[in-house]
Amino acid sequence: MAASRVAAGIAVSRLLGLVRNRVFAHYFGTGDLADVWNAALRIPNVVQNLLGEGSLSASFIPVYVRLLEEGREEEAGRVAGAVLGLLALTAGLLAAVGVWAAPVLANSIAVGFSAEGRAALIPLLRLLFPMTGVLVISAWALGILNSHRSFFVAYVAPALWNLSMIVTLLVAGAWGLMELDLLVALAWGALAGGVLQLLFHLPFLMPHLRGVVLSLGRRLASVSVIVRNFVPVVVARGAATLSGLLDVALGSLLAAGAVAAMGYAQPIYLLPISLFGMSVAAAALPELSRDSTAGRDRVRARAEQAVGTVLFWLVPSTAGYMVFGPEVMGILYQTGEFTGGDAQAVGLILAAYAVGLPATGTSRVLSSTFYALGDTRTPARIAYVRIAVSVAVGASVMFPLDRFSVGGLGMGAAGLAAGASVGAWLELLLLRRSLVRRLRGLSFGGRRVLVCVLAAAVATGAGLATAMLLPPLHPALAGSATLLPFGIMYLLVAHRLGASPAGAAKLLRRLRGRGDDDEGGAGG
């Protein structure tokens, strides 16, 4: 139930994110200014990556939840206030440095852009760095709400960030703003959206703010534990952030449109990870933290259940993206400046990312399990290896692939995506090996995963057969007509073979009008 609430909140936010990208694609396609905007989002994101949800949840939630479980509410409030104070100070300083250093960052990271492109990047960075500082405070609010099991509110709030940008694009476009002026207006919309996202949390936070006093927590032992656990995660996130910036720098050296193409493919790649990997991991972390006080058998059982649920959804997502990537892009983006050739090219980049989908989603759960056990260092060390391998593989193949063009767009970005997938699988193997030493007998549900793979193969056949029989249609109609039977066939086959988690089995029974009878797949 908790994972469903997380997924529902993420789904609303991500849906609006897709709408935002579609509106953006209509105005900018995969041109030079689209590259500039995607670089402008990625560079300030360093602040949010370092201090935001991933780092904060790993270190703050386990300590905060244990204090609540032990009945130490007053101390929990003081700890929450200290964490807020430390975050606000650090995020504010980093955002200010980013604003001041915008020209240096534009010229050193987007090195492959034209002089005009680097100049266009500077005013965007000066607006988007403060935005990321605000979003870090929102991550603190999310941690508090998650700890008190207010999952939907925590994860639906980013919908306001996306909605603000959608409205800004539509209104500014209707007023006749174009090119750089439209991008600057969009950056203002993103900053306003960050503020709206934070304000949305406040009414739901108020019942949990009793005893929260803003401080730097210098005398609180629990804050020292949080900071000690926070540091390895931040260092790992810093390495991941450096990897993301390297992607921008490397992408800027490729044929025009590479950075924009990755910017279109990555949100689609991350969608199932967010809906199924992150939602399950986020909902499991507070409960795993509670289970850790009851013994490792409880932790192992919950981790196995979470992994099974994640793989049930990510196996078909992988198959669908690898085979039907261009159809997905046609549905979502093909309008205005975003052409059918762009859909083909970005679809192939999505396919390269998709190879790593199951590994990335499962690693989220395994990392949460380590965090609940009080170990943030092992996932951090393994993350360094993943990042190094991802960059090395991506950089080695991107230039050869960039010689090949699809729809007028070089395929160098697919090389960077392939590098990310190789790194994701290595990370999963290393996390699994380390966690099995802690949780003896940990299983990934081998037979059940094989059933999911078989169901995905049957579903892919159904989708391909449908595509062959369709007459010429608008891309949105053709793609929907192909993907719908794919999804239905997967759910039916997996259900019949007993691989469905409880939630999916219940959904199928409702769709078939059979209520909550006893027929269905395995629980979990």
XYZ file of C-alpha atoms in Angstrom:
524
model
C 0.000 0.000 0.000
C 2.797 2.426 0.884
C 4.598 1.710 -2.397
C 1.313 2.276 -4.246
C 0.955 5.707 -2.661
C 4.516 6.593 -3.590
C 3.944 5.330 -7.138
C 0.691 7.280 -7.434
C 2.379 10.518 -6.395
C 5.311 9.907 -8.725
C 2.953 8.981 -11.572
C 1.117 12.310 -11.359
C 4.392 14.233 -11.265
C 6.033 12.234 -14.048
C 2.951 12.480 -16.249
C 3.135 16.243 -16.030
C 6.868 15.967 -16.670
C 6.137 14.168 -19.922
C 3.628 16.861 -20.853
C 6.282 19.469 -20.107
C 8.785 17.693 -22.348
C 6.224 17.346 -25.120
C 5.456 21.068 -25.049
C 9.185 21.811 -24.987
C 9.793 19.434 -27.905
C 7.101 21.238 -29.904
C 9.002 24.521 -29.612
C 12.623 23.348 -29.700
C 12.867 19.800 -31.125
C 16.481 18.563 -30.985
C 18.094 21.853 -32.050
C 20.931 23.821 -30.486
C 18.735 25.635 -27.948
C 17.323 22.311 -26.792
C 20.911 21.269 -26.051
C 21.414 24.505 -24.098
C 18.296 23.985 -21.969
C 19.157 20.387 -21.109
C 22.668 21.438 -20.102
C 21.167 24.260 -18.021
C 19.059 21.741 -16.081
C 21.882 19.255 -15.581
C 24.599 21.613 -14.321
C 22.761 23.181 -11.313
C 21.344 19.755 -10.507
C 24.672 19.158 -8.770
C 23.222 20.841 -5.659
C 20.120 18.670 -5.587
C 22.072 15.496 -6.358
C 24.489 16.131 -3.518
C 22.006 17.176 -0.834
C 18.586 16.061 -2.053
C 16.344 13.084 -1.505
C 18.773 10.267 -2.300
C 21.480 11.463 0.102
C 19.130 12.743 2.780
C 16.867 9.689 2.902
C 19.815 7.334 3.246
C 21.215 9.067 6.327
C 18.330 10.961 7.944
C 15.279 8.673 7.727
C 16.738 5.585 9.525
C 17.917 7.701 12.492
C 14.759 9.839 12.639
C 12.441 6.795 12.429
C 14.299 4.972 15.203
C 13.943 7.986 17.483
C 10.202 8.063 16.799
C 9.868 4.309 17.375
C 11.667 4.642 20.704
C 9.252 7.373 21.812
C 11.902 10.131 21.738
C 9.746 12.609 19.812
C 11.330 15.698 21.352
C 14.824 14.593 20.350
C 13.535 13.641 16.898
C 12.210 17.189 16.478
C 15.533 18.729 17.487
C 17.366 16.425 15.073
C 14.997 17.353 12.234
C 15.538 21.059 12.936
C 19.297 20.638 12.953
C 19.267 18.747 9.655
C 17.117 21.499 8.134
C 19.547 24.154 9.349
C 22.574 22.331 7.951
C 20.851 21.719 4.626
C 19.643 25.298 4.249
C 23.113 26.683 4.985
C 24.917 24.293 2.646
C 22.406 24.500 -0.198
C 22.308 28.293 0.029
C 26.084 28.571 -0.172
C 26.323 26.136 -3.109
C 23.540 27.916 -4.993
C 25.226 31.279 -4.444
C 28.537 29.913 -5.712
C 26.753 28.519 -8.751
C 25.200 31.887 -9.581
C 28.559 33.628 -9.209
C 30.454 30.998 -11.213
C 27.870 30.623 -14.011
C 30.192 31.975 -16.757
C 33.019 29.675 -15.685
C 30.716 26.652 -15.518
C 29.186 27.387 -18.922
C 32.576 27.697 -20.598
C 34.214 24.739 -18.869
C 31.420 22.148 -18.963
C 29.603 22.912 -22.230
C 32.940 23.074 -23.955
C 31.654 21.730 -27.256
C 28.859 24.291 -27.607
C 29.252 27.309 -29.839
C 30.133 30.645 -28.233
C 26.494 31.701 -28.646
C 25.311 28.521 -26.935
C 27.625 29.008 -23.951
C 26.522 32.634 -23.657
C 22.866 31.559 -23.694
C 23.580 29.106 -20.888
C 24.732 31.736 -18.370
C 21.416 33.521 -17.585
C 19.682 30.155 -17.311
C 22.204 28.892 -14.755
C 21.735 32.043 -12.664
C 18.045 31.224 -12.300
C 18.271 27.450 -11.976
C 20.914 27.311 -9.226
C 18.601 29.072 -6.717
C 15.837 26.708 -7.841
C 17.885 23.667 -6.846
C 18.554 25.218 -3.438
C 14.800 25.435 -2.850
C 14.334 21.850 -4.036
C 16.848 20.627 -1.444
C 14.616 22.037 1.319
C 11.719 20.198 -0.322
C 13.764 17.000 0.015
C 13.929 17.584 3.787
C 10.142 17.944 3.842
C 9.856 14.708 1.861
C 12.035 12.908 4.418
C 9.809 14.055 7.293
C 6.614 13.074 5.470
C 7.987 9.674 4.424
C 8.993 8.925 8.003
C 5.414 9.615 9.076
C 4.072 7.507 6.147
C 2.605 10.478 4.249
C 3.939 9.110 0.987
C 1.527 10.434 -1.631
C 1.837 14.062 -0.535
C 5.622 13.846 -0.504
C 5.903 12.532 -4.053
C 3.072 14.390 -5.772
C 4.502 17.813 -4.860
C 6.965 17.935 -7.828
C 3.904 18.000 -10.089
C 3.683 21.719 -9.275
C 7.237 22.222 -10.546
C 6.326 20.627 -13.856
C 2.980 22.409 -14.039
C 4.628 25.783 -13.519
C 6.947 25.173 -16.481
C 4.118 23.928 -18.699
C 2.056 27.046 -18.022
C 5.089 29.273 -18.545
C 5.889 27.694 -21.914
C 2.317 27.921 -23.157
C 1.756 31.498 -21.995
C 5.158 32.797 -23.106
C 4.811 30.999 -26.438
C 1.360 32.476 -26.953
C 2.787 35.950 -26.267
C 5.227 35.406 -29.089
C 8.425 34.882 -27.088
C 10.818 32.660 -29.005
C 14.283 31.169 -28.792
C 16.416 32.453 -25.887
C 13.693 34.718 -24.483
C 11.411 31.703 -24.216
C 14.138 29.701 -22.455
C 14.708 32.485 -19.910
C 10.970 32.634 -19.235
C 11.009 28.860 -18.768
C 13.827 29.170 -16.223
C 11.739 31.699 -14.264
C 8.866 29.214 -14.395
C 11.144 26.473 -13.040
C 12.233 28.693 -10.125
C 8.611 29.584 -9.334
C 7.700 25.896 -9.536
C 10.366 25.002 -6.986
C 8.901 27.521 -4.548
C 5.381 26.188 -5.155
C 6.583 22.641 -4.537
C 8.010 23.621 -1.161
C 4.922 25.607 -0.147
C 2.671 22.667 -1.032
C 4.389 20.562 1.639
C 3.822 23.026 4.473
C 0.196 22.263 5.490
C 0.988 18.545 5.652
C 4.225 19.151 7.551
C 2.681 21.281 10.294
C 1.427 18.383 12.496
C 4.962 16.942 12.512
C 6.865 20.152 13.265
C 6.242 20.271 17.008
C 9.625 20.452 18.652
C 11.442 21.273 15.420
C 13.860 24.114 16.179
C 16.198 25.394 13.505
C 19.837 24.905 14.512
C 23.128 23.430 13.335
C 22.915 20.527 15.793
C 26.424 20.793 17.133
C 25.512 19.168 20.484
C 23.235 16.380 19.246
C 24.745 12.894 19.037
C 22.123 11.734 16.515
C 23.061 14.575 14.176
C 26.665 13.399 14.291
C 25.484 9.932 13.244
C 23.456 11.419 10.388
C 26.377 13.526 9.202
C 28.729 10.537 9.468
C 26.347 8.433 7.352
C 25.645 11.383 5.073
C 29.254 11.933 4.034
C 29.810 8.663 2.110
C 26.517 9.104 0.277
C 27.327 12.706 -0.607
C 30.751 11.701 -1.896
C 29.147 8.990 -4.022
C 26.479 11.405 -5.215
C 29.248 13.868 -5.962
C 30.900 11.274 -8.162
C 27.545 10.606 -9.840
C 27.064 14.329 -10.343
C 30.518 14.576 -11.893
C 29.508 11.719 -14.176
C 26.368 13.631 -15.204
C 28.406 16.739 -15.929
C 30.846 14.647 -17.941
C 27.879 13.368 -19.949
C 26.985 16.978 -20.757
C 30.592 17.800 -21.641
C 30.999 14.661 -23.775
C 27.592 15.157 -25.371
C 28.524 18.713 -26.305
C 31.413 17.274 -28.352
C 29.075 15.095 -30.393
C 26.899 16.088 -33.322
C 24.322 18.791 -32.591
C 21.258 17.486 -30.784
C 23.036 14.830 -28.675
C 22.467 16.546 -25.316
C 18.840 17.257 -26.212
C 18.321 13.653 -27.337
C 19.592 12.370 -24.006
C 17.365 14.911 -22.292
C 14.330 13.450 -24.052
C 15.311 9.794 -23.525
C 16.366 9.948 -19.869
C 13.002 10.957 -18.341
C 11.325 8.071 -20.167
C 14.046 5.679 -19.047
C 13.701 6.938 -15.467
C 9.893 6.704 -15.452
C 9.610 2.980 -14.582
C 12.581 3.303 -12.216
C 10.718 6.069 -10.393
C 7.316 4.386 -10.476
C 8.474 0.914 -9.476
C 12.094 1.021 -8.300
C 12.152 4.269 -6.369
C 8.592 3.956 -5.085
C 9.199 0.488 -3.656
C 12.606 1.449 -2.257
C 11.313 4.697 -0.743
C 8.339 2.988 0.897
C 10.524 0.117 2.093
C 13.254 2.250 3.721
C 11.271 3.359 6.813
C 9.902 -0.172 7.237
C 13.306 -1.784 6.719
C 14.628 0.598 9.373
C 11.914 -0.580 11.739
C 12.527 -4.236 10.783
C 16.238 -3.898 11.554
C 15.358 -3.741 15.247
C 13.474 -7.071 14.947
C 16.300 -9.040 13.314
C 17.839 -9.667 9.934
C 15.330 -12.346 8.928
C 12.649 -9.652 8.807
C 14.925 -7.384 6.782
C 15.726 -10.188 4.323
C 12.055 -11.072 3.833
C 11.067 -7.476 3.141
C 14.014 -6.963 0.782
C 13.104 -10.102 -1.208
C 9.505 -8.972 -1.486
C 10.580 -5.540 -2.692
C 12.997 -6.947 -5.293
C 10.312 -9.271 -6.661
C 7.843 -6.408 -7.046
C 10.409 -4.185 -8.779
C 11.478 -6.857 -11.281
C 7.882 -7.763 -12.120
C 7.412 -4.274 -13.559
C 10.902 -3.523 -14.872
C 11.347 -6.672 -16.969
C 8.485 -5.739 -19.354
C 9.542 -2.089 -19.288
C 12.957 -3.171 -20.552
C 11.483 -5.290 -23.332
C 9.039 -2.573 -24.354
C 11.683 0.152 -24.508
C 14.180 -1.998 -26.403
C 11.713 -3.110 -29.071
C 9.207 -0.248 -29.189
C 11.366 2.768 -28.287
C 10.553 4.750 -31.472
C 6.829 4.141 -30.927
C 7.112 5.426 -27.359
C 8.853 8.570 -28.567
C 6.307 9.055 -31.346
C 3.465 8.974 -28.828
C 5.122 11.371 -26.437
C 7.017 13.895 -28.503
C 6.307 13.776 -32.239
C 4.856 17.188 -32.916
C 6.066 20.544 -34.231
C 9.876 20.618 -34.386
C 10.197 17.036 -33.123
C 10.037 14.892 -36.276
C 9.587 11.203 -37.023
C 13.332 10.958 -37.590
C 13.910 12.395 -34.118
C 11.552 9.774 -32.685
C 13.541 6.983 -34.355
C 16.878 8.331 -33.119
C 15.797 9.055 -29.536
C 14.018 5.674 -29.447
C 17.328 3.932 -30.124
C 19.016 5.924 -27.361
C 16.178 4.890 -25.039
C 16.783 1.250 -25.998
C 20.438 1.578 -24.981
C 19.443 3.003 -21.596
C 16.766 0.324 -21.154
C 19.307 -2.502 -21.054
C 20.206 -1.348 -17.540
C 16.640 -0.841 -16.280
C 16.249 -3.997 -14.145
C 19.696 -3.518 -12.616
C 19.130 0.134 -11.739
C 15.722 -0.471 -10.159
C 16.877 -3.469 -8.145
C 19.952 -1.593 -6.950
C 17.648 1.057 -5.451
C 16.098 -1.594 -3.201
C 19.431 -3.141 -2.237
C 20.868 0.281 -1.391
C 17.861 1.036 0.824
C 18.481 -2.268 2.602
C 22.074 -1.271 3.327
C 20.889 2.126 4.590
C 18.393 0.487 6.938
C 21.236 -1.640 8.324
C 23.176 1.560 9.029
C 25.687 1.059 6.209
C 25.953 3.921 3.731
C 29.586 3.257 2.845
C 29.202 0.009 0.900
C 26.673 1.380 -1.634
C 28.818 4.509 -1.942
C 32.008 2.578 -2.723
C 30.179 0.464 -5.280
C 28.705 3.597 -6.846
C 32.223 4.857 -7.529
C 32.957 1.720 -9.533
C 29.694 2.016 -11.470
C 30.363 5.629 -12.372
C 33.935 4.996 -13.494
C 32.902 2.076 -15.674
C 29.923 3.961 -17.127
C 32.060 6.926 -18.157
C 34.878 4.762 -19.507
C 32.595 2.575 -21.627
C 30.478 5.492 -22.835
C 33.457 7.639 -23.791
C 35.116 4.761 -25.646
C 32.167 4.012 -27.932
C 30.441 7.376 -28.395
C 32.644 8.776 -31.151
C 32.554 5.620 -33.320
C 28.760 5.493 -32.942
C 28.441 9.192 -33.748
C 29.528 8.396 -37.293
C 26.190 6.661 -37.772
C 23.126 8.838 -38.231
C 19.443 8.048 -37.692
C 16.903 10.639 -38.722
C 19.714 13.142 -39.180
C 20.929 12.706 -35.590
C 24.297 11.112 -34.714
C 24.158 8.068 -32.472
C 26.998 9.037 -30.141
C 24.492 9.591 -27.318
C 23.542 5.911 -27.576
C 27.140 5.104 -26.642
C 26.860 7.142 -23.440
C 23.567 5.376 -22.695
C 25.178 1.973 -23.250
C 27.941 2.906 -20.831
C 25.335 3.725 -18.187
C 23.726 0.311 -18.682
C 27.012 -1.565 -18.316
C 27.742 0.339 -15.110
C 24.255 -0.402 -13.753
C 24.670 -4.163 -14.104
C 28.095 -4.093 -12.481
C 26.656 -2.113 -9.563
C 23.877 -4.667 -9.069
C 26.286 -7.611 -9.073
C 28.544 -5.951 -6.497
C 25.647 -4.865 -4.262
C 24.136 -8.336 -4.357
C 27.429 -10.006 -3.489
C 27.952 -7.688 -0.521
C 24.389 -7.943 0.778
C 24.282 -11.750 0.591
C 27.133 -11.760 3.115
C 24.904 -9.800 5.522
C 21.588 -11.523 4.807
C 22.297 -15.207 4.346
C 19.875 -16.926 2.005
C 18.800 -13.717 0.236
C 16.934 -14.715 -2.932
C 16.088 -12.726 -6.036
C 13.252 -15.097 -6.954
C 14.921 -16.920 -9.849
C 11.911 -18.860 -11.154
C 9.612 -15.891 -10.812
C 11.998 -13.673 -12.763
C 12.224 -16.279 -15.534
C 8.431 -16.305 -15.726
C 8.460 -12.514 -16.084
C 11.005 -12.778 -18.915
C 8.843 -15.392 -20.663
C 5.724 -13.257 -20.269
C 7.586 -10.228 -21.639
C 8.723 -12.257 -24.671
C 5.148 -13.355 -25.408
C 3.924 -9.785 -24.956
C 6.603 -8.489 -27.329
C 5.426 -10.947 -29.969
C 1.875 -9.691 -29.528
C 2.994 -6.094 -29.898
C 5.026 -6.804 -33.038
C 2.169 -8.759 -34.610
C -0.199 -5.882 -33.951
C 2.240 -3.371 -35.444
C 2.524 -5.437 -38.641
C -1.257 -5.514 -39.079
C -1.868 -1.802 -38.528
C -2.629 0.500 -41.470
C -0.757 3.841 -41.666
C -1.823 5.914 -38.654
C -0.752 9.001 -36.740
C 2.295 8.108 -34.571
C 0.336 8.553 -31.348
C -2.408 6.175 -32.529
C -0.027 3.628 -34.032
C 2.174 3.588 -30.937
C -0.773 3.258 -28.563
C -2.299 0.460 -30.640
C 1.019 -1.420 -30.462
C 1.823 -0.893 -26.791
C -1.649 -1.605 -25.417
C -1.734 -5.304 -26.430
C 1.886 -5.606 -25.303
C 1.012 -4.453 -21.788
C -2.218 -6.446 -21.503
C -0.573 -9.640 -22.763
C 2.274 -9.326 -20.258
C -0.089 -8.910 -17.317
C -2.276 -11.816 -18.405
C 0.570 -14.261 -19.039
C 2.447 -13.333 -15.858
C -0.769 -13.639 -13.871
C -1.615 -17.052 -15.322
C 1.889 -18.315 -14.551
C 1.659 -17.120 -10.949
C 4.266 -14.359 -11.073
C 2.021 -11.372 -10.323
C 2.574 -9.506 -7.064
C -0.548 -8.997 -5.001
C -1.242 -5.506 -6.309
C -1.062 -6.509 -9.973
C -3.168 -9.609 -9.423
C -5.823 -7.534 -7.664
C -5.818 -5.042 -10.523
C -6.377 -7.804 -13.075
C -9.249 -9.275 -11.085
C -10.902 -5.872 -10.958
C -10.418 -5.343 -14.684
C -12.048 -8.701 -15.306
C -14.918 -7.848 -12.960
C -14.148 -10.598 -10.503
C -13.688 -8.518 -7.388
C -11.357 -9.744 -4.685
C -11.845 -13.498 -5.095
C -9.174 -16.008 -4.226
C -7.810 -16.543 -7.718
C -4.505 -14.826 -8.450
C -0.785 -14.898 -8.497
C 1.730 -15.034 -5.754
C 1.668 -12.437 -3.042
C 4.361 -9.843 -2.549
